[in-house]
Amino acid sequence: MMSRHLMLYKQSIKVCPISTCGIANYNIPQKRTISSVTRPITKFKNITYNSSLVTKKLHDTRLKDVSDEESCNTYTYRTHTCGELRPEHEGRKVTLCGWVQFSRLSKFLLLRDAYGLIQCVVNNDSINLSNIPLETVVKIQGSVALRPKDMINRKMETGEVEVVIDNLEILNSVENLPFNLRDYQKPKEQLRLQHRYIDLRFPEMQKNLRVRSHMIHNMRRFLIEKHGFVEVETPTLFCRTPGGAREFVVPTHHQGLFYSLVQSPQQFKQMLMSGGVDRYFQVARCYRDETTRPDRQPEFTQLDIELSFTNVDGILTMIEELLYESFVKSLPKPPFKRMTYKEALTTYGTDKPNLTYDLKFVNIKSVFPDKLNDDEFGAYALPYTKEIGKLTTKYKEKIRQCAKKYPCKVVLNENISKELGDETSRNILNKVGDSNAVIVALGDIENSALCLGEIRQVLASLLQSKNMLQVKEGIEPLWVVDFPLFLKGENGIETCHHPFTAPHPDDMHLLDSNPLNVGSLAYDLVMNGNEVGGGSVRVHNAGLQEKLLKILKIEPETLTHFLNALKCGCPPHGGIALGIDRLVSIACDAESIREVIAFPKSHDGKDPLSGAPNSISDEDKKYYHIATVK
Amino acid sequence: MMSRHLMLYKQSIKVCPISTCGIANYNIPQKRTISSVTRPITKFKNITYNSSLVTKKLHDTRLKDVSDEESCNTYTYRTHTCGELRPEHEGRKVTLCGWVQFSRLSKFLLLRDAYGLIQCVVNNDSINLSNIPLETVVKIQGSVALRPKDMINRKMETGEVEVVIDNLEILNSVENLPFNLRDYQKPKEQLRLQHRYIDLRFPEMQKNLRVRSHMIHNMRRFLIEKHGFVEVETPTLFCRTPGGAREFVVPTHHQGLFYSLVQSPQQFKQMLMSGGVDRYFQVARCYRDETTRPDRQPEFTQLDIELSFTNVDGILTMIEELLYESFVKSLPKPPFKRMTYKEALTTYGTDKPNLTYDLKFVNIKSVFPDKLNDDEFGAYALPYTKEIGKLTTKYKEKIRQCAKKYPCKVVLNENISKELGDETSRNILNKVGDSNAVIVALGDIENSALCLGEIRQVLASLLQSKNMLQVKEGIEPLWVVDFPLFLKGENGIETCHHPFTAPHPDDMHLLDSNPLNVGSLAYDLVMNGNEVGGGSVRVHNAGLQEKLLKILKIEPETLTHFLNALKCGCPPHGGIALGIDRLVSIACDAESIREVIAFPKSHDGKDPLSGAPNSISDEDKKYYHIATVK
């Protein structure tokens, strides 16, 4: 209902495989019905048809499509894009600019730009197509003609017409291409990243970057136009965050003094709340030096939101509506499912359960009567269909690898009588039902659940490979709420979210006596097993904040400015950060966030394109008062 | 005309001085005519009325106002903002949240939030207002009542009503405020920056941040929705730009290897062009380590745009339409004035002339017949009204200071006969007219013009102080075009814009023989004497680019990735970068860009708020393989 009123911008994005009908077709109004007569794809050799891209649902009718207003030809010397010519343009003089995708018999040339592909033909001996290398950039002036009926290509948006070339100008010629733009011979990622300027011409990359731009624009329109938020840019050169992840440092010409690159605008957005900017957001660049984790980037983008005079329900509702209205794939209607951290842990063995398939734990603590009073003890069974038969050695080994990581006992179905005794075994099987086999994990609650959670994923992939697991299509968003405030870390008590998260009001009395049992007002948003965002209601009281810092052994002096902001009239507030890279990759069905980032770094923070990081000059080192040491 | 079709988002922004009627009033539909009966401002003591903010024209009727759709109360536990209550709300139960702006007689309380100010009254002995410090954050539940006729405050948007308090909850109390929120006792900038979280509550800062957010949003809507641009985020951690300004370096855990923080997305946007993303923009964070220049920040924001298959006219037209439709102040209708660099230099003595006043040079070379064939020789007279009389010693000293900086001869009106002889003097005065006095500069063209350009500014301020100079209201945008490609620098030939700027096609033949005479396809946008943007058509041919690098003595190996991007099918392209901080400060009539940045650094890159840059731990230094040295 809301969406009818909200006229968010939505560009319809249609992507054609590069091989047959060009890079991508954006915004071409499709008024004509295309008949079922198709030209054989084999017309162009070395071409395979990749239909998966075409069928992807990338636009949502809930969002108003205002793309008709848009022109991609303004301020250029082309008259049309390569994707927009149709029979109604017959006889029109046009100027097109693009890349030579293919040429044939010195007579036909396939011209490509970001919007599509069109066939151009030579009727004139003075134009020689035979020596034009692929990917040469050309300007073509000519006139639009209908193709002969038997030459119509129904797989191409422009397949009913062709452009008869009057004049062809080479705008830039091409030297050795490191790889060809052919779907079927797509190069390895390292080579693609090294020559990203070519790789970006692939239809998936064109589409991904456009989806990213549109989705973020939709979010901005929702927040600014509909709900009065103000986008505020905050610094990235700042001081170190105590107790945070490792931050990049930036030497200055002041000897011995360094900025830190912010890992998030957390402190700034809370200071904005104190400053009366009560509805803030920012599409914020953030930096974290943790390149050893897979699928992470040293710099990344988050949609950072903060709101005064609100509570958990307010923030969760806002994000649900924001995503429902701006996400380019359809989402379930809000409210999204919610689950406590404890429920997620003891049902799925993870804080980011993938709800597209079932496979839930059964709590079997009751079959161990002598442990009933042991609050720490956890016993979980993971039932799965007997039909799958005995696990193969390969899968047993995978499960063993999971079990090794945790201090708990894992029992496979075949060993259950032997290891737990006949009676216990019978009681367990009674609980899970006759048609099921089980894997059992015993130990302390957290370790046994986490261990069985990993085994759940192994089992899911096995069941899926045998077609014995129902997996839902689409996206299953889930809020995980009520995280604990603290965790037991290597060096004592650590924060579970960050030091500014508010304790759960019901647990205030436990802060001194039993901090590890204090809940928090933190929440995570999970989509199909991926954490896509997280936030909390924050501490707004300086005294409470100082107390939490003390528990976490963080010197309050490192946060004087921040504590002062709380002391000088800071309203209650809370917020969230959504990981844009991850969200867009889910929207694009991309395998990695690198597929939705124009110029990503590869593993370990290296840039295959420029070679960065590099050595720097002695002069620079001297200016910044630094020397390189072992 | 265009603007009727483009429904850009525009929030009407009305700002009230903090002293009388609150922080700011945003989006409150004003349907009721306010009669001329006004409540005396003196009702509240220690208050002065600052009308300048109210009269500022911040919205432009060309942009459609869709603010009626917006709600600032969604997802919060307030029902209304402090700025929106009107007589039609009489009897309504409301919940308000905000800061205590003022309280009086233990009965009246002025509650403020970002949207306005409202009077709340106590009718109930159980609520005691006397001990609530100013700036305390409270939640008030109550009901809206009409004020008695004689108590109506016409200066307040909400001045016809008040809220009778049923319940008052203190959400956060306040300890010692470092300064009060009173216009008339506004603290020094250093203190304001140190406690920015309080300073942001001033109406100017609230307004400036909102103007910034809206203006950038309007630009995005113009580019994405109307003209099919794609916003692409590019990395900030990159390799060093050869021949650029000093760049911050970021050590990595790879011993001796550093990222550089980009000074602009220049290389990336050109690689995007090669990648077929032919209409790119980005609101980009950029970094430049040049903190010694006043009114600069180590990090700043630019609207970065690049376009394929275009030319100078295309880009200039685009920016004119973009600004005309998105700027929050009115601009002259496009096309904007254009002037060559040479004309600007020899008419105003600067590459960024302020056209809001006249004061043009007169070329007096013809009165020096023996110099007519000397191409290097420049002779300029700056005429000004005789009425001003003899220059005072103070102004003569200022002019002497200007003259000292340049190797040229400066002659004041009183010395002209003595120094140049009677005949020359007469000829000069004939050229400028009888009613004028002149200051003359002689020397090489560039130095004499630049010198007289500085003197022009001194003279303008003198004339303006005497009310003898007509200064136009509003904004006078100007394109300065046809910059030279190179400059003579200390170490040989330097680039005037950057190494990727295209030479003027007419001057290609001079590249080898006379590079300093080669023009370029670079342009700057100037507003009232401020450079607000600059760009160029770029080199797209790898061979030409290599040639330019050679002239500039830049090793092509440092740009291998970039040269490859040109070699592999890069289309002709060009673009521009607009300085957002400067543009917004012009839109806000702010004296410094620091007034339109939420958390700016002060001089020399220091952050008065957090104390950054700071020393870092030995552990961090070790991890990044650096040591601090002298």
CSV table of N, CA, C and O in Angstrom, one decimal, chain B residues 374-447:
chain,number,residue,atom,x,y,z
B,374,ASP,N,57.0,43.1,-29.4
B,374,ASP,CA,57.5,42.2,-28.3
B,374,ASP,C,56.3,41.4,-27.8
B,374,ASP,O,55.4,41.9,-27.1
B,375,ASP,N,56.2,40.2,-28.2
B,375,ASP,CA,55.0,39.3,-27.9
B,375,ASP,C,54.9,39.1,-26.4
B,375,ASP,O,53.8,38.8,-26.0
B,376,GLU,N,55.9,39.2,-25.7
B,376,GLU,CA,55.9,38.9,-24.3
B,376,GLU,C,55.4,40.1,-23.5
B,376,GLU,O,55.0,39.9,-22.3
B,377,PHE,N,55.5,41.3,-24.0
B,377,PHE,CA,55.3,42.5,-23.3
B,377,PHE,C,53.8,42.7,-23.0
B,377,PHE,O,52.9,42.6,-23.9
B,378,GLY,N,53.4,43.0,-21.8
B,378,GLY,CA,52.1,43.3,-21.4
B,378,GLY,C,52.0,44.7,-20.7
B,378,GLY,O,52.9,45.0,-19.9
B,379,ALA,N,51.0,45.5,-21.1
B,379,ALA,CA,50.8,46.8,-20.4
B,379,ALA,C,49.3,46.9,-20.2
B,379,ALA,O,48.5,46.9,-21.1
B,380,TYR,N,48.9,47.0,-18.9
B,380,TYR,CA,47.5,47.1,-18.5
B,380,TYR,C,47.3,48.3,-17.6
B,380,TYR,O,48.1,48.6,-16.7
B,381,ALA,N,46.1,48.9,-17.8
B,381,ALA,CA,45.7,50.0,-16.9
B,381,ALA,C,44.4,49.6,-16.3
B,381,ALA,O,43.5,49.0,-16.9
B,382,LEU,N,44.3,49.9,-15.0
B,382,LEU,CA,43.1,49.6,-14.3
B,382,LEU,C,42.4,50.9,-13.9
B,382,LEU,O,42.9,51.7,-13.0
B,383,PRO,N,41.4,51.3,-14.7
B,383,PRO,CA,40.7,52.6,-14.4
B,383,PRO,C,39.8,52.6,-13.2
B,383,PRO,O,39.1,51.5,-13.0
B,384,TYR,N,39.7,53.6,-12.5
B,384,TYR,CA,38.7,53.7,-11.4
B,384,TYR,C,38.3,55.2,-11.2
B,384,TYR,O,39.0,56.1,-11.6
B,385,THR,N,37.2,55.3,-10.6
B,385,THR,CA,36.6,56.7,-10.6
B,385,THR,C,37.5,57.7,-9.8
B,385,THR,O,38.0,57.4,-8.7
B,386,LYS,N,37.7,58.8,-10.4
B,386,LYS,CA,38.5,59.9,-9.8
B,386,LYS,C,37.9,60.3,-8.5
B,386,LYS,O,38.6,60.8,-7.6
B,387,GLU,N,36.6,60.2,-8.4
B,387,GLU,CA,35.9,60.7,-7.2
B,387,GLU,C,36.5,60.2,-5.9
B,387,GLU,O,36.3,60.8,-4.8
B,388,ILE,N,37.1,59.1,-5.9
B,388,ILE,CA,37.6,58.5,-4.7
B,388,ILE,C,38.7,59.4,-4.1
B,388,ILE,O,39.1,59.2,-2.9
B,389,GLY,N,39.3,60.2,-4.9
B,389,GLY,CA,40.4,61.1,-4.5
B,389,GLY,C,41.7,60.3,-4.3
B,389,GLY,O,41.9,59.2,-4.9
B,390,LYS,N,42.6,60.9,-3.6
B,390,LYS,CA,44.0,60.3,-3.5
B,390,LYS,C,43.9,59.1,-2.6
B,390,LYS,O,43.2,59.0,-1.6
B,391,LEU,N,44.7,58.1,-3.0
B,391,LEU,CA,44.7,56.8,-2.2
B,391,LEU,C,45.4,57.1,-0.8
B,391,LEU,O,46.4,57.9,-0.8
B,392,THR,N,44.8,56.5,0.2
B,392,THR,CA,45.5,56.7,1.5
B,392,THR,C,46.8,55.9,1.6
B,392,THR,O,47.0,54.9,0.8
B,393,THR,N,47.6,56.2,2.6
B,393,THR,CA,48.8,55.4,2.8
B,393,THR,C,48.6,54.0,2.9
B,393,THR,O,49.3,53.1,2.4
B,394,LYS,N,47.5,53.7,3.7
B,394,LYS,CA,47.2,52.3,4.0
B,394,LYS,C,46.9,51.5,2.7
B,394,LYS,O,47.5,50.4,2.4
B,395,TYR,N,46.1,52.1,1.8
B,395,TYR,CA,45.9,51.4,0.5
B,395,TYR,C,47.1,51.4,-0.4
B,395,TYR,O,47.3,50.4,-1.1
B,396,LYS,N,47.9,52.5,-0.4
B,396,LYS,CA,49.1,52.4,-1.2
B,396,LYS,C,50.0,51.3,-0.7
B,396,LYS,O,50.6,50.6,-1.5
B,397,GLU,N,50.1,51.1,0.6
B,397,GLU,CA,50.9,50.0,1.1
B,397,GLU,C,50.4,48.7,0.6
B,397,GLU,O,51.2,47.8,0.3
B,398,LYS,N,49.1,48.5,0.7
B,398,LYS,CA,48.5,47.2,0.2
B,398,LYS,C,48.9,47.0,-1.2
B,398,LYS,O,49.2,45.8,-1.6
B,399,ILE,N,48.8,48.0,-2.1
B,399,ILE,CA,49.1,47.9,-3.5
B,399,ILE,C,50.6,47.6,-3.6
B,399,ILE,O,51.0,46.7,-4.4
B,400,ARG,N,51.5,48.2,-2.8
B,400,ARG,CA,52.9,47.9,-2.9
B,400,ARG,C,53.2,46.5,-2.6
B,400,ARG,O,54.0,45.8,-3.2
B,401,GLN,N,52.4,45.9,-1.6
B,401,GLN,CA,52.6,44.5,-1.2
B,401,GLN,C,52.3,43.6,-2.4
B,401,GLN,O,53.0,42.6,-2.7
B,402,CYS,N,51.2,43.9,-3.2
B,402,CYS,CA,50.9,43.2,-4.4
B,402,CYS,C,52.0,43.3,-5.4
B,402,CYS,O,52.5,42.2,-5.9
B,403,ALA,N,52.5,44.5,-5.6
B,403,ALA,CA,53.5,44.7,-6.6
B,403,ALA,C,54.8,44.0,-6.3
B,403,ALA,O,55.4,43.4,-7.3
B,404,LYS,N,55.1,43.9,-5.1
B,404,LYS,CA,56.3,43.2,-4.7
B,404,LYS,C,56.4,41.7,-5.1
B,404,LYS,O,57.5,41.2,-5.3
B,405,LYS,N,55.2,41.1,-5.2
B,405,LYS,CA,55.2,39.7,-5.5
B,405,LYS,C,55.5,39.3,-6.9
B,405,LYS,O,55.8,38.2,-7.2
B,406,TYR,N,55.4,40.3,-7.8
B,406,TYR,CA,55.6,40.0,-9.2
B,406,TYR,C,56.7,40.8,-9.8
B,406,TYR,O,56.9,42.0,-9.5
B,407,PRO,N,57.4,40.2,-10.8
B,407,PRO,CA,58.5,40.9,-11.5
B,407,PRO,C,57.9,41.9,-12.6
B,407,PRO,O,58.0,41.5,-13.7
B,408,CYS,N,57.3,42.9,-12.1
B,408,CYS,CA,56.7,43.9,-13.1
B,408,CYS,C,56.7,45.3,-12.5
B,408,CYS,O,56.9,45.4,-11.3
B,409,LYS,N,56.4,46.3,-13.3
B,409,LYS,CA,56.4,47.6,-12.8
B,409,LYS,C,55.0,48.1,-12.6
B,409,LYS,O,54.1,48.0,-13.5
B,410,VAL,N,54.7,48.7,-11.4
B,410,VAL,CA,53.4,49.2,-11.1
B,410,VAL,C,53.5,50.7,-10.9
B,410,VAL,O,54.3,51.2,-10.1
B,411,VAL,N,52.6,51.4,-11.5
B,411,VAL,CA,52.6,52.9,-11.4
B,411,VAL,C,51.3,53.3,-11.0
B,411,VAL,O,50.2,53.0,-11.6
B,412,LEU,N,51.3,54.1,-9.8
B,412,LEU,CA,50.0,54.7,-9.3
B,412,LEU,C,49.7,55.9,-10.1
B,412,LEU,O,50.5,56.5,-10.8
B,413,ASN,N,48.4,56.3,-10.0
B,413,ASN,CA,47.9,57.4,-10.8
B,413,ASN,C,48.7,58.7,-10.6
B,413,ASN,O,49.1,59.4,-11.5
B,414,GLU,N,49.1,58.9,-9.3
B,414,GLU,CA,49.8,60.2,-8.9
B,414,GLU,C,51.2,60.2,-9.5
B,414,GLU,O,51.8,61.3,-9.7
B,415,ASN,N,51.8,59.1,-9.9
B,415,ASN,CA,53.2,59.0,-10.4
B,415,ASN,C,53.3,58.8,-11.9
B,415,ASN,O,54.3,58.7,-12.4
B,416,ILE,N,52.1,58.8,-12.5
B,416,ILE,CA,52.1,58.3,-13.9
B,416,ILE,C,52.9,59.2,-14.8
B,416,ILE,O,53.7,58.7,-15.7
B,417,SER,N,52.7,60.6,-14.7
B,417,SER,CA,53.5,61.5,-15.6
B,417,SER,C,55.0,61.3,-15.2
B,417,SER,O,55.8,61.2,-16.1
B,418,LYS,N,55.3,61.3,-13.9
B,418,LYS,CA,56.7,61.3,-13.5
B,418,LYS,C,57.4,60.1,-14.0
B,418,LYS,O,58.5,60.1,-14.6
B,419,GLU,N,56.7,58.9,-13.9
B,419,GLU,CA,57.4,57.7,-14.3
B,419,GLU,C,57.3,57.3,-15.7
B,419,GLU,O,58.2,56.7,-16.3
B,420,LEU,N,56.2,57.7,-16.4
B,420,LEU,CA,56.1,57.2,-17.8
B,420,LEU,C,56.2,58.4,-18.8
B,420,LEU,O,56.2,58.1,-20.0
B,421,GLY,N,56.4,59.6,-18.3
B,421,GLY,CA,56.5,60.7,-19.2
B,421,GLY,C,55.1,61.3,-19.5
B,421,GLY,O,54.1,60.6,-19.4
B,422,ASP,N,55.0,62.6,-19.9
B,422,ASP,CA,53.8,63.3,-20.1
B,422,ASP,C,53.0,62.7,-21.3
B,422,ASP,O,51.8,62.5,-21.2
B,423,GLU,N,53.7,62.4,-22.3
B,423,GLU,CA,52.9,62.0,-23.5
B,423,GLU,C,52.3,60.6,-23.3
B,423,GLU,O,51.1,60.4,-23.6
B,424,THR,N,53.0,59.7,-22.8
B,424,THR,CA,52.5,58.3,-22.5
B,424,THR,C,51.3,58.5,-21.5
B,424,THR,O,50.3,57.8,-21.7
B,425,SER,N,51.6,59.2,-20.5
B,425,SER,CA,50.5,59.4,-19.5
B,425,SER,C,49.3,60.0,-20.1
B,425,SER,O,48.2,59.5,-19.8
B,426,ARG,N,49.4,61.0,-21.0
B,426,ARG,CA,48.2,61.5,-21.7
B,426,ARG,C,47.5,60.5,-22.5
B,426,ARG,O,46.3,60.4,-22.5
B,427,ASN,N,48.3,59.7,-23.2
B,427,ASN,CA,47.7,58.7,-24.1
B,427,ASN,C,47.0,57.6,-23.3
B,427,ASN,O,45.9,57.2,-23.7
B,428,ILE,N,47.5,57.3,-22.1
B,428,ILE,CA,46.8,56.3,-21.3
B,428,ILE,C,45.5,56.9,-20.8
B,428,ILE,O,44.5,56.3,-20.9
B,429,LEU,N,45.6,58.2,-20.3
B,429,LEU,CA,44.3,58.8,-19.8
B,429,LEU,C,43.3,59.0,-20.8
B,429,LEU,O,42.1,58.8,-20.6
B,430,ASN,N,43.8,59.2,-22.1
B,430,ASN,CA,42.8,59.3,-23.2
B,430,ASN,C,42.1,58.0,-23.4
B,430,ASN,O,40.9,57.9,-23.7
B,431,LYS,N,42.8,56.9,-23.2
B,431,LYS,CA,42.2,55.6,-23.4
B,431,LYS,C,41.2,55.2,-22.3
B,431,LYS,O,40.2,54.5,-22.6
B,432,VAL,N,41.4,55.7,-21.1
B,432,VAL,CA,40.5,55.3,-20.0
B,432,VAL,C,39.4,56.3,-19.8
B,432,VAL,O,38.5,56.0,-19.0
B,433,GLY,N,39.5,57.5,-20.3
B,433,GLY,CA,38.5,58.5,-20.1
B,433,GLY,C,38.8,59.4,-19.0
B,433,GLY,O,39.5,59.1,-18.0
B,434,ASP,N,38.3,60.6,-19.2
B,434,ASP,CA,38.6,61.7,-18.3
B,434,ASP,C,38.2,61.5,-16.8
B,434,ASP,O,38.9,62.0,-15.9
B,435,SER,N,37.1,60.8,-16.6
B,435,SER,CA,36.6,60.8,-15.3
B,435,SER,C,37.3,59.7,-14.4
B,435,SER,O,37.0,59.6,-13.2
B,436,ASN,N,38.3,59.1,-15.0
B,436,ASN,CA,39.0,58.0,-14.3
B,436,ASN,C,40.4,58.3,-13.9
B,436,ASN,O,41.1,59.0,-14.6
B,437,ALA,N,40.8,57.7,-12.8
B,437,ALA,CA,42.2,57.6,-12.5
B,437,ALA,C,42.6,56.2,-12.9
B,437,ALA,O,41.8,55.4,-13.2
B,438,VAL,N,43.9,55.9,-12.9
B,438,VAL,CA,44.4,54.6,-13.3
B,438,VAL,C,45.5,54.1,-12.4
B,438,VAL,O,46.3,54.9,-11.9
B,439,ILE,N,45.6,52.8,-12.4
B,439,ILE,CA,46.9,52.1,-11.9
B,439,ILE,C,47.4,51.3,-13.1
B,439,ILE,O,46.6,50.7,-13.8
B,440,VAL,N,48.7,51.4,-13.3
B,440,VAL,CA,49.3,50.8,-14.5
B,440,VAL,C,50.2,49.7,-14.1
B,440,VAL,O,50.9,49.8,-13.1
B,441,ALA,N,50.2,48.6,-14.9
B,441,ALA,CA,51.2,47.5,-14.6
B,441,ALA,C,51.9,47.2,-16.0
B,441,ALA,O,51.2,47.0,-17.0
B,442,LEU,N,53.2,47.1,-15.9
B,442,LEU,CA,54.0,46.9,-17.1
B,442,LEU,C,55.0,45.7,-16.9
B,442,LEU,O,55.5,45.6,-15.8
B,443,GLY,N,55.1,44.8,-17.9
B,443,GLY,CA,56.1,43.7,-17.7
B,443,GLY,C,55.7,42.7,-18.7
B,443,GLY,O,55.2,42.9,-19.7
B,444,ASP,N,56.1,41.4,-18.3
B,444,ASP,CA,55.6,40.3,-19.2
B,444,ASP,C,54.1,40.2,-19.0
B,444,ASP,O,53.6,40.5,-17.9
B,445,ILE,N,53.4,39.6,-20.0
B,445,ILE,CA,52.0,39.6,-20.0
B,445,ILE,C,51.4,39.0,-18.7
B,445,ILE,O,50.6,39.6,-18.0
B,446,GLU,N,51.9,37.8,-18.4
B,446,GLU,CA,51.3,37.1,-17.2
B,446,GLU,C,51.6,37.8,-15.9
B,446,GLU,O,50.6,38.0,-15.2
B,447,ASN,N,52.8,38.2,-15.7
B,447,ASN,CA,53.1,38.8,-14.4
B,447,ASN,C,52.4,40.2,-14.2
B,447,ASN,O,51.9,40.5,-13.1
